[in-house]
Amino acid sequence: MRRFLKRLVIGLRVRGRALALVLALIFACILAVPGDGLLPGLRLALFDGYQRAMPRERLSGPVEIVAIDEASLKRYGQWPWPRTRLAELIDRMNAQRPLAIGLDIFMPEADTSSPEALAARLPDGEAALKASLLKLPGYDDVLAASIQRAPVVLGAAGFDVPTPGATAALRTWPVVTRGGEPQRHLRNFPLALGSLPALQAAASGQGLLSADLEHGVVRRVPLVARIGGAVLPSLSVEMLRVATRAPAVRLELGPEGARSVNLGDLHVPSQPSGTVWVHFSRPAPERYISASELLDGSAPPDFLNNKLVIVALTGLGLMDYKTNARGDFMPGVDVHAQLIESFFDGRFLLRPDHMRWAESGALLACSLLLVWMLPRLRLRFAALAWAALSLLLFGGGALLFARAGLLFDALAVWLAMSLTSVSLLASLFVSEKAAHRRSDAALQLAREGAAKAAGELGAARRIQMASLPQAASVFPAETRFAVAALLEPAREVGGDLYDFFMLDKEHLLFLIGDVSGKGLPASLFMVVAKALSKSIALRETAAVPDPGAILNRANRELLRENPEMLFVTAIAGILHAGSGELVLCNAGHDAPRVLRAGGALERLQAADGPPLCVIDNFEYPVQRYRLAPGDTLCLVTDGIPEAMDEGGKQYGMERMDALLAGAGGMPPQGLVDAMREDVRSHVGSVEPWDDITVLVVRWHGHHPETLAV
């Protein structure tokens, strides 16, 4: 047996390197797969970080945005304006000789204020007035004439589903494709919403305005896309075509898809789908001019000379605002303006197809180096080697972005390299600590066996429940607020927790939490987390108590002694008993509810930090509110909304909110009892599978006329 164990230990050491190399090869193959990778959110977050740290420097200002803003709407009336007003705006812009005018506006229907439309609505007795109106030119015809006199590019929006006014047929200008067929690769919109056919016929071009949002953020926009069976360039590309008087846009294709979009000497590399990553600059208000300044003649007479002009709606209620990769909340038209600027500046963000092979090669090189070095180094020097490679990866990715606009996914390479290193280190520790682990395993088995004994579990339950405070004994004569709480473990002992106590004469601290897992390990961790949080809070010396600082320190302390790798979702709050000021810190917990004194139910801000014991040294932010006299704060753990009946239907947050909304003037203890009974009614005879915890805090104010206990 001893000989067998010795061979097993030696074999584990050898297989540790082999397993690490196999993992490195597997991860390298995954990185080489086309697309956005297994963790696209992390990749996009890294690329967004590059943009925030290194925004594009504006070397030129070729674009001006004529904004139909609040000032314009206030002076010339609400939108939609009569088409004659828009025609006047186009004529005034055209008088300054711009290179091209793009309309980020859709006009799919006839102008209802036009003379013929007014005549159609007149009664039969107004024949003379109707005849006079019909002699006047139609407003759509006036606008079409203005569009025909100017280098105007109309905008169109693509849709994947049927939309009123959308059609599969649009007037398009030539897009010459070379090297393949675009149908298999380009983004396809079955339908599009454009302007009236007469306006399309008068325009010099038509471009696409649509871009797919990725997690609510604009990062990539199509340079070309398909509308039905036709290929349509984006508004920015089509404006350049009109400005340069090029006969057509050229699209270069390869086996993998689109390669570039070309106009004269301009060569724009693209993704296989015909999209391009936009390198955003910092916000530039100087791109914008109010339409009212052009209409009233106060704008400089040559302000738009030799410029590319985009007309867009930015007024209140008409805004099409988007969040870009830098996190700037800007009008959607700003994306098109910045894309045109990048054309002029020659600054493109590129993620060529071979980049995935470069990432795979970088992973293999780093992994081979670590597999060779780590077994030969002490732990401290092994950590330094890993840190040096990590710095090299992220520094190299940032340098590629800054110098060449290349998007290198250093984060995916780093994660794969780290997992490979962890695998190797784990195998080495297995071989070196086998005897120690066997003794620990035996001790753990002994502890688990003792914990399963009914007597000890009963004692553990009594101890756990006795550690929870009772409002009647903690605040016997308190009139400024009332507190009620409930904790029902699903098993003999549970992992939920709550606590409340006074930090000083004015500040009430309350806490609710839910430990991952079930049974004795969760309950032990619950006791430790509760005691540690209270100890930290009472030792806090800050003049103004801060629940964020309390959770920050608790997170660091719990991470030090957490062999079971448990985590805790928690909310810590501090209520100023005199003023009603409420400060909350939410670590991965469900959003609390506030039942206002008037009966309105408000859902507070969701968690803005991970659970405790997930990320080391995470600085938890705080949320600040103010309660009015009679306002009630309700906090629950997930055992309430996730309680299931015999059919597997959950109780749900909607039912809980409905119960709270109907609570009215119910006292805190009555509200806790009502929620417990409603959950029991929903569950029926089904055994609970998770702990149920409720904490209710009502602020009465300094001198409440009536008290609810």
XYZ file of C-alpha atoms in Angstrom:
709
model
C 0.000 0.000 0.000
C 2.800 2.438 0.889
C 4.509 1.731 -2.435
C 1.245 2.309 -4.277
C 0.677 5.675 -2.552
C 4.237 6.750 -3.359
C 3.728 5.972 -7.042
C 0.400 7.805 -6.965
C 2.027 10.950 -5.539
C 4.800 10.869 -8.139
C 2.237 10.303 -10.890
C 0.190 13.280 -9.761
C 3.249 15.506 -9.985
C 3.991 14.377 -13.526
C 0.369 14.599 -14.633
C 0.128 18.091 -13.155
C 2.286 19.480 -15.940
C 0.553 17.362 -18.539
C -2.876 18.512 -17.359
C -1.758 22.156 -17.430
C -0.506 21.768 -20.999
C -3.753 20.071 -22.049
C -5.756 22.890 -20.500
C -3.592 25.458 -22.267
C -4.229 23.731 -25.611
C -7.968 23.580 -24.950
C -8.117 27.257 -24.023
C -5.988 28.160 -27.054
C -8.457 26.355 -29.318
C -11.360 28.178 -27.656
C -9.669 31.540 -28.181
C -9.137 30.699 -31.847
C -12.871 30.205 -32.472
C -14.350 33.097 -34.522
C -16.825 35.387 -32.804
C -16.930 37.293 -29.550
C -15.607 34.480 -27.356
C -17.113 32.597 -24.420
C -17.207 35.706 -22.211
C -18.164 38.539 -24.566
C -19.182 40.809 -21.695
C -15.684 40.735 -20.198
C -14.092 41.313 -23.591
C -16.321 44.303 -24.261
C -15.599 45.668 -20.782
C -11.858 45.498 -21.496
C -12.229 47.259 -24.844
C -14.438 49.907 -23.188
C -11.706 50.401 -20.613
C -9.228 51.082 -23.403
C -11.580 53.744 -24.806
C -12.084 55.416 -21.443
C -8.350 55.489 -20.777
C -7.312 56.426 -24.318
C -10.089 58.357 -26.109
C -9.549 59.429 -29.698
C -7.907 62.808 -30.054
C -9.833 65.067 -32.430
C -7.374 66.038 -35.144
C -10.039 67.500 -37.407
C -13.561 68.845 -37.134
C -15.232 68.008 -40.449
C -18.729 67.455 -39.019
C -21.291 69.883 -37.661
C -24.555 68.727 -36.097
C -27.513 71.058 -36.603
C -29.623 70.278 -33.554
C -33.362 70.776 -33.479
C -33.072 71.454 -29.776
C -35.112 73.031 -27.011
C -34.315 76.538 -28.214
C -35.492 75.698 -31.744
C -38.704 74.058 -30.555
C -39.463 76.934 -28.198
C -39.064 79.513 -30.959
C -40.557 77.691 -33.961
C -43.087 75.342 -32.384
C -43.249 71.700 -31.423
C -42.149 68.858 -33.683
C -43.055 67.910 -36.352
C -42.494 71.226 -38.065
C -44.203 72.018 -41.347
C -42.063 70.706 -44.161
C -41.660 74.290 -45.376
C -39.769 75.088 -42.174
C -37.444 72.142 -42.755
C -37.050 73.253 -46.381
C -36.075 76.726 -45.165
C -33.487 75.181 -42.854
C -32.007 73.122 -45.706
C -31.894 76.192 -47.967
C -30.077 78.219 -45.315
C -27.580 75.425 -44.764
C -27.085 74.951 -48.507
C -26.386 78.670 -48.879
C -23.204 78.137 -46.834
C -22.017 75.477 -49.338
C -21.589 72.373 -47.154
C -20.109 69.241 -48.698
C -23.131 67.133 -47.759
C -26.215 67.359 -45.537
C -27.421 64.245 -43.722
C -30.926 64.065 -42.263
C -31.174 61.946 -39.120
C -34.949 62.326 -39.493
C -37.615 60.028 -40.944
C -40.541 61.407 -42.942
C -42.547 58.344 -44.010
C -45.903 60.178 -44.060
C -47.218 63.241 -45.862
C -47.242 66.584 -44.055
C -50.640 66.946 -42.377
C -50.267 70.745 -42.300
C -49.840 70.955 -46.104
C -52.526 72.936 -48.059
C -53.950 69.844 -49.759
C -54.234 68.090 -46.397
C -56.039 71.093 -44.916
C -58.336 71.275 -47.950
C -59.277 67.623 -47.549
C -60.449 68.312 -44.007
C -62.683 71.302 -44.930
C -66.484 70.821 -45.024
C -68.301 70.785 -48.349
C -69.555 74.345 -47.863
C -66.033 75.764 -48.101
C -65.512 75.073 -51.795
C -63.860 78.429 -52.517
C -61.402 78.112 -49.671
C -60.695 74.528 -50.652
C -59.955 75.578 -54.255
C -57.617 78.320 -53.034
C -55.733 75.902 -50.851
C -55.362 73.399 -53.679
C -53.689 76.077 -55.813
C -50.882 76.384 -53.271
C -47.813 74.154 -53.614
C -47.718 71.105 -51.337
C -45.284 71.313 -48.435
C -43.759 67.942 -49.342
C -43.122 69.269 -52.862
C -41.468 72.373 -51.386
C -39.225 70.199 -49.239
C -38.422 67.907 -52.159
C -37.347 70.936 -54.204
C -35.039 72.091 -51.412
C -33.593 68.591 -51.065
C -32.981 68.438 -54.820
C -31.074 71.737 -54.746
C -28.767 70.583 -51.928
C -26.434 67.577 -51.471
C -28.860 65.883 -49.072
C -28.542 62.315 -47.786
C -31.682 60.887 -46.206
C -31.528 58.544 -43.234
C -33.272 55.183 -42.986
C -33.671 52.802 -40.042
C -33.508 49.027 -40.351
C -35.964 46.739 -38.549
C -36.001 43.002 -37.894
C -39.764 42.864 -37.271
C -42.723 44.448 -39.069
C -43.122 48.110 -38.119
C -45.763 50.604 -39.334
C -44.419 52.399 -42.381
C -41.489 50.003 -42.863
C -40.825 48.507 -46.286
C -38.337 46.182 -47.951
C -37.889 48.585 -50.897
C -35.752 51.711 -50.599
C -34.036 53.819 -53.197
C -30.342 53.007 -52.983
C -27.235 54.220 -54.749
C -24.698 51.747 -56.133
C -22.515 49.642 -53.837
C -19.971 47.710 -55.892
C -18.920 44.409 -54.284
C -15.710 42.576 -55.121
C -14.473 39.193 -54.002
C -17.722 37.450 -53.168
C -21.400 37.713 -52.374
C -22.410 39.909 -49.409
C -25.635 38.080 -48.623
C -24.038 35.517 -46.284
C -22.030 37.948 -44.203
C -23.560 41.411 -43.870
C -26.050 42.411 -41.201
C -29.496 41.952 -42.718
C -32.526 44.099 -41.939
C -35.618 42.637 -43.653
C -37.433 45.981 -43.457
C -36.503 49.651 -43.289
C -38.254 52.897 -42.404
C -37.385 55.753 -44.717
C -38.945 58.936 -46.045
C -41.602 59.538 -48.715
C -40.711 58.227 -52.207
C -40.807 61.798 -53.570
C -38.226 62.868 -51.007
C -36.062 59.831 -51.766
C -36.225 60.638 -55.462
C -35.037 64.199 -54.792
C -32.179 63.247 -52.475
C -28.556 62.735 -53.498
C -28.217 59.613 -51.373
C -29.678 57.494 -48.613
C -27.856 55.914 -45.664
C -28.554 53.561 -42.781
C -28.844 54.980 -39.258
C -29.311 51.748 -37.300
C -26.754 50.093 -35.040
C -27.163 47.065 -32.790
C -26.731 47.782 -29.092
C -24.527 45.421 -27.077
C -25.766 45.337 -23.491
C -27.314 48.760 -24.100
C -24.071 50.283 -25.422
C -23.044 51.432 -28.926
C -19.644 50.012 -29.796
C -19.919 48.797 -33.390
C -21.937 50.256 -36.262
C -22.517 48.920 -39.763
C -20.574 50.530 -42.589
C -22.834 48.621 -44.975
C -25.857 46.390 -44.385
C -28.549 44.636 -46.346
C -32.097 45.954 -46.644
C -34.113 43.248 -48.265
C -31.993 42.295 -51.251
C -30.093 45.584 -51.585
C -26.863 46.712 -49.932
C -27.171 50.074 -48.185
C -24.212 52.083 -46.814
C -24.377 53.824 -43.466
C -25.272 57.509 -43.292
C -21.636 58.430 -42.615
C -20.319 56.491 -45.633
C -23.059 57.764 -47.942
C -22.413 61.379 -46.898
C -18.759 60.940 -47.818
C -19.776 59.486 -51.175
C -22.005 62.481 -51.879
C -19.354 64.909 -50.610
C -16.651 63.424 -52.853
C -19.093 62.916 -55.776
C -17.973 59.296 -56.004
C -20.189 57.201 -58.289
C -20.371 54.240 -55.877
C -19.177 52.749 -52.611
C -16.815 49.779 -53.064
C -17.125 46.808 -50.728
C -14.223 44.343 -50.610
C -15.176 40.806 -49.559
C -13.185 37.721 -48.675
C -14.005 34.109 -47.731
C -14.619 35.114 -44.117
C -16.796 38.135 -45.006
C -16.371 41.874 -45.528
C -12.821 43.217 -45.445
C -13.092 46.923 -46.185
C -15.286 49.729 -47.462
C -13.632 52.070 -49.957
C -14.404 55.522 -51.341
C -11.776 56.956 -53.636
C -8.558 57.006 -51.599
C -10.408 56.241 -48.345
C -9.915 52.659 -47.177
C -11.871 51.653 -44.041
C -11.146 48.136 -42.684
C -14.254 46.392 -41.399
C -15.329 43.319 -39.492
C -16.599 40.341 -41.521
C -20.192 41.466 -40.840
C -19.515 44.867 -42.414
C -19.383 46.627 -39.046
C -16.616 48.796 -37.602
C -15.551 49.519 -34.032
C -15.923 53.248 -33.368
C -13.085 54.958 -31.515
C -14.909 57.602 -29.497
C -13.491 60.936 -28.440
C -14.409 62.883 -25.340
C -17.714 64.787 -25.587
C -17.335 67.773 -27.923
C -20.148 70.349 -27.585
C -18.529 72.368 -30.359
C -19.884 69.803 -32.850
C -23.397 71.161 -32.263
C -25.190 74.305 -33.428
C -28.843 75.077 -32.805
C -31.152 75.076 -35.823
C -32.664 78.294 -34.474
C -29.359 80.098 -35.061
C -29.452 79.174 -38.741
C -33.127 80.031 -39.155
C -32.852 83.442 -37.504
C -29.557 84.282 -39.238
C -27.458 84.599 -36.078
C -25.062 81.817 -37.111
C -21.770 82.832 -38.790
C -22.304 83.047 -42.587
C -19.561 80.526 -43.439
C -19.914 78.247 -40.426
C -20.930 75.210 -42.530
C -18.692 75.907 -45.518
C -16.955 72.709 -46.702
C -18.424 70.795 -43.758
C -20.397 67.591 -43.484
C -23.642 68.569 -41.763
C -26.064 66.261 -39.957
C -29.518 67.477 -38.927
C -30.902 65.664 -35.869
C -33.577 65.968 -33.200
C -32.199 66.622 -29.723
C -35.110 68.462 -28.073
C -36.820 67.213 -24.920
C -39.148 64.327 -25.714
C -37.491 63.804 -29.115
C -34.127 62.584 -27.881
C -32.494 59.457 -29.256
C -29.716 59.216 -26.670
C -27.285 56.309 -26.532
C -24.457 55.260 -24.233
C -21.191 54.814 -26.107
C -18.225 52.605 -25.235
C -16.701 55.361 -23.098
C -19.848 55.528 -20.995
C -20.869 58.931 -22.395
C -24.635 59.429 -22.704
C -24.880 61.245 -26.031
C -27.396 61.776 -28.866
C -27.359 58.913 -31.345
C -26.298 61.280 -34.112
C -23.016 61.797 -32.241
C -21.994 58.254 -33.235
C -22.251 59.084 -36.944
C -20.350 62.336 -36.444
C -17.541 60.599 -34.574
C -17.341 57.871 -37.213
C -16.870 60.490 -39.943
C -14.208 62.212 -37.833
C -12.330 58.929 -37.527
C -12.423 58.626 -41.336
C -10.754 62.017 -41.674
C -8.269 61.368 -38.856
C -7.381 57.902 -40.165
C -8.005 56.445 -36.711
C -9.746 53.073 -36.867
C -10.193 50.403 -34.219
C -9.272 47.070 -35.713
C -9.799 43.523 -34.642
C -8.611 41.585 -37.692
C -9.403 37.914 -38.051
C -5.812 36.912 -37.259
C -6.042 38.574 -33.837
C -7.644 35.438 -32.379
C -4.627 33.425 -33.538
C -2.308 35.970 -31.944
C -4.219 35.595 -28.655
C -3.992 31.799 -28.872
C -0.254 32.026 -29.532
C 0.254 34.419 -26.617
C -1.621 32.033 -24.322
C 0.484 29.041 -25.387
C 3.725 30.969 -24.985
C 2.813 32.226 -21.495
C 1.516 28.818 -20.421
C 4.646 26.986 -21.607
C 6.823 29.473 -19.756
C 4.813 29.064 -16.546
C 4.727 25.260 -16.793
C 8.513 25.297 -17.104
C 9.129 27.861 -14.339
C 6.560 27.332 -11.586
C 7.763 23.909 -10.312
C 11.313 25.314 -10.053
C 10.450 28.473 -8.117
C 9.367 29.226 -4.605
C 5.824 30.433 -4.175
C 6.851 34.088 -3.807
C 8.933 34.074 -6.995
C 6.251 32.081 -8.828
C 3.737 34.809 -7.956
C 6.162 37.462 -9.215
C 6.590 35.581 -12.506
C 2.821 35.323 -12.927
C 2.410 39.027 -12.106
C 5.113 39.969 -14.625
C 3.391 38.009 -17.393
C 0.049 39.559 -16.452
C 1.557 43.038 -16.658
C 3.112 42.164 -20.010
C -0.234 40.981 -21.397
C -2.295 43.971 -20.298
C 0.470 46.445 -21.035
C 0.929 44.969 -24.497
C -2.822 45.126 -25.163
C -2.939 48.783 -24.110
C 0.118 49.581 -26.243
C -1.434 47.922 -29.314
C -4.593 49.957 -28.784
C -2.731 53.237 -28.319
C -0.283 52.843 -31.210
C -2.230 50.914 -33.838
C -5.866 50.834 -32.705
C -5.709 47.045 -32.402
C -8.151 45.317 -30.054
C -6.195 42.569 -28.292
C -8.202 40.585 -25.744
C -5.587 40.433 -22.988
C -8.260 39.597 -20.406
C -9.260 36.293 -22.042
C -5.603 35.304 -22.420
C -4.943 36.254 -18.792
C -7.920 34.263 -17.482
C -6.906 31.169 -19.451
C -3.281 31.547 -18.353
C -4.384 31.949 -14.730
C -6.567 28.843 -14.865
C -3.669 26.887 -16.337
C -1.397 28.142 -13.565
C -3.961 27.302 -10.901
C -4.266 23.794 -12.299
C -0.512 23.299 -12.171
C -0.172 24.738 -8.670
C -3.083 22.650 -7.450
C -1.429 19.485 -8.732
C 1.851 20.440 -7.067
C 0.117 21.130 -3.786
C -1.677 17.785 -4.060
C 1.626 15.970 -4.278
C 3.279 17.947 -1.480
C 0.343 18.146 0.955
C -1.276 14.743 0.512
C -0.771 13.621 4.103
C -1.943 16.957 5.465
C -5.095 16.865 3.338
C -5.885 13.303 4.455
C -5.711 14.345 8.085
C -7.840 17.406 7.372
C -10.351 15.234 5.535
C -10.578 12.841 8.470
C -11.059 15.720 10.872
C -13.722 17.228 8.633
C -15.564 13.909 8.444
C -15.483 13.672 12.210
C -16.891 17.176 12.559
C -19.614 16.499 10.025
C -20.587 13.298 11.824
C -20.817 15.096 15.140
C -22.777 17.961 13.581
C -25.389 15.569 12.184
C -26.274 14.324 15.631
C -29.761 15.512 16.506
C -28.830 16.786 19.933
C -26.013 18.999 18.684
C -28.123 20.331 15.834
C -30.832 21.244 18.309
C -28.307 23.005 20.484
C -26.902 24.793 17.450
C -30.388 25.991 16.541
C -31.019 27.325 20.033
C -27.682 29.100 20.089
C -28.207 30.558 16.656
C -31.707 31.841 17.363
C -30.665 33.203 20.757
C -27.992 35.303 19.063
C -30.655 37.246 17.153
C -31.858 40.466 18.816
C -35.490 41.118 19.751
C -36.772 44.646 19.208
C -38.820 44.728 22.416
C -35.754 44.110 24.573
C -33.250 46.101 22.528
C -35.436 49.237 22.214
C -37.851 49.089 25.193
C -38.719 52.801 25.256
C -37.885 53.906 21.727
C -40.464 56.228 20.102
C -38.587 57.518 17.077
C -38.700 54.245 15.172
C -40.006 50.684 15.381
C -38.293 47.469 14.299
C -39.695 43.982 13.691
C -37.884 40.922 12.369
C -38.378 37.229 11.611
C -35.965 34.377 10.797
C -37.249 30.850 10.097
C -34.476 28.385 9.114
C -35.425 25.835 6.469
C -33.479 23.157 8.376
C -32.481 22.780 11.998
C -30.030 25.630 11.469
C -29.841 28.172 8.666
C -27.598 30.620 6.948
C -29.761 33.753 7.042
C -28.993 36.529 9.500
C -30.235 39.849 10.754
C -29.117 42.270 13.420
C -29.943 45.740 14.727
C -28.452 47.905 17.447
C -27.679 51.523 18.261
C -24.249 52.816 17.296
C -24.863 55.883 19.431
C -27.872 57.852 20.653
C -28.870 58.887 17.142
C -27.771 56.127 14.749
C -29.536 52.770 14.335
C -27.562 50.122 12.435
C -29.475 47.210 10.929
C -28.229 44.296 8.853
C -29.758 41.456 6.858
C -27.863 38.753 5.008
C -28.017 35.360 3.342
C -25.082 32.915 3.399
C -24.671 30.655 0.395
C -25.306 26.982 1.044
C -27.425 25.221 3.618
C -27.111 23.464 6.928
C -24.404 23.666 9.549
C -21.590 25.223 7.456
C -23.876 28.090 6.445
C -25.137 28.565 10.006
C -21.611 28.681 11.437
C -20.576 31.157 8.817
C -23.726 33.160 9.552
C -22.796 33.448 13.237
C -19.253 34.474 12.362
C -20.431 37.050 9.796
C -22.999 38.534 12.197
C -20.594 38.759 15.129
C -17.787 40.122 12.985
C -20.007 42.792 11.388
C -21.277 43.946 14.777
C -17.764 44.045 16.208
C -16.502 46.102 13.277
C -19.474 48.481 13.491
C -19.027 49.083 17.220
C -15.313 49.692 16.755
C -15.922 52.182 13.952
C -14.506 55.541 14.995
C -15.738 57.695 12.108
C -17.740 60.765 13.068
C -20.426 59.826 10.531
C -21.032 56.041 10.492
C -20.646 54.486 7.063
C -22.176 51.046 6.279
C -19.933 50.808 3.211
C -16.816 50.955 5.381
C -18.301 48.287 7.691
C -18.979 45.879 4.817
C -15.587 46.621 3.269
C -13.794 45.540 6.464
C -16.124 42.589 7.010
C -15.439 41.405 3.469
C -11.682 41.469 4.019
C -11.896 39.703 7.383
C -14.273 36.959 6.185
C -12.105 36.194 3.165
C -9.176 35.337 5.426
C -10.956 32.410 7.107
C -13.323 30.922 4.554
C -12.281 27.305 3.842
C -15.725 26.414 2.462
C -15.556 29.300 -0.053
C -18.944 30.571 1.119
C -20.242 34.016 0.285
C -22.836 36.324 1.837
C -25.328 38.651 0.210
C -26.033 41.460 2.641
C -27.542 44.891 3.139
C -26.248 47.118 5.922
C -28.100 50.300 6.745
C -27.749 53.178 9.163
C -30.821 55.260 10.071
C -30.450 58.629 11.754
C -33.259 58.409 14.289
C -33.669 62.164 14.484
C -33.712 63.196 10.830
C -34.763 60.042 8.965
C -31.586 60.093 6.868
C -30.942 56.559 5.595
C -27.620 55.229 4.271
C -27.596 51.753 2.680
C -24.845 49.508 1.355
C -26.031 46.601 -0.794
C -23.615 43.701 -1.327
C -25.315 41.519 -3.933
C -28.693 41.431 -2.137
C -32.257 41.895 -3.424
C -33.308 45.541 -3.610
C -35.210 46.685 -0.484
C -38.667 48.264 -0.608
C -39.950 51.419 1.033
C -43.642 51.688 1.854
C -44.294 55.399 1.997
C -46.608 56.875 4.619
C -49.050 57.799 1.870
C -49.300 54.168 0.689
C -46.952 54.282 -2.326
C -44.485 51.385 -2.653
C -40.988 52.255 -3.897
C -38.282 49.812 -4.973
C -34.889 51.162 -3.984
C -31.693 50.868 -6.017
C -30.475 47.350 -6.736
C -27.167 45.962 -5.538
C -24.148 47.972 -6.657
C -21.547 45.559 -5.325
C -20.867 41.785 -5.305
C -21.645 39.563 -2.316
C -19.125 39.450 0.519
C -16.256 36.959 0.054
C -16.353 37.197 -3.763
C -13.865 39.993 -4.543
C -11.044 40.935 -2.219
C -10.608 44.631 -1.357
C -13.824 45.674 -3.134
C -14.844 49.176 -2.042
C -18.611 49.000 -1.568
C -20.440 52.236 -2.426
C -23.367 53.530 -0.423
C -26.861 54.717 -1.321
C -28.423 57.692 0.463
C -32.128 58.284 1.047
C -34.348 60.197 3.444
C -37.396 58.698 5.099
C -40.482 60.738 5.888
C -42.378 60.175 9.138
C -44.363 56.955 8.800
C -42.199 55.504 5.991
C -41.461 51.784 6.330
C -38.361 49.998 5.016
C -38.771 46.277 4.246
C -35.823 43.920 3.619
C -36.120 40.198 2.857
C -33.854 37.320 1.846
C -34.469 35.236 -1.247
C -36.327 32.609 0.785
C -39.431 34.846 0.489
C -39.692 35.333 -3.312
C -38.314 31.850 -4.087
C -40.667 29.926 -1.791
C -42.396 27.324 -4.000
C -45.749 25.585 -3.818
C -46.450 21.955 -4.771
C -46.442 22.848 -8.466
C -43.038 24.514 -8.296
C -44.466 28.031 -8.656
C -42.482 30.634 -6.744
C -44.022 33.166 -4.396
C -42.345 35.946 -6.392
C -41.476 39.578 -5.800
C -44.719 40.724 -7.463
C -46.860 39.008 -4.817
C -44.664 40.389 -2.069
C -44.934 43.907 -3.507
C -48.706 43.561 -3.729
C -48.835 42.530 -0.072
C -46.677 45.494 0.957
C -48.678 47.928 -1.144
C -51.862 46.838 0.611
C -50.372 46.954 4.099
C -51.493 50.544 4.668
C -51.051 51.563 8.306
C -50.206 48.034 9.489
C -47.544 48.108 12.281
C -44.119 46.576 11.563
C -44.762 43.395 13.559
C -48.150 43.001 11.889
C -46.488 43.438 8.490
C -43.920 40.718 9.329
C -46.672 38.356 10.523
C -48.788 39.044 7.427
C -45.875 38.258 5.103
C -45.060 35.033 6.973
C -48.675 33.865 6.799
C -48.980 34.772 3.113
C -45.839 32.760 2.295
C -47.141 29.811 4.315
C -50.456 30.021 2.487
C -48.617 29.928 -0.845
C -46.309 27.040 0.092
C -48.964 24.875 1.686
C -47.641 21.496 2.822
C -44.375 21.719 0.891
C -41.260 21.581 3.049
C -39.331 24.869 2.875
C -36.037 24.646 1.011
C -34.557 28.002 2.016
C -34.503 30.190 5.116
C -37.106 32.952 5.418
C -35.964 36.265 6.875
C -37.789 39.604 7.061
C -36.608 42.857 8.626
C -38.968 45.864 8.848
C -37.928 49.349 10.053
C -40.459 52.177 10.402
C -39.339 55.726 11.159
C -41.858 57.731 13.203
C -39.863 60.938 13.474
C -39.160 62.978 16.585
C -42.708 63.352 17.915
C -45.047 60.744 16.431
C -48.663 61.215 17.358
C -49.329 57.486 17.368
C -46.927 54.618 17.788
C -47.128 51.248 16.051
C -45.435 48.419 17.949
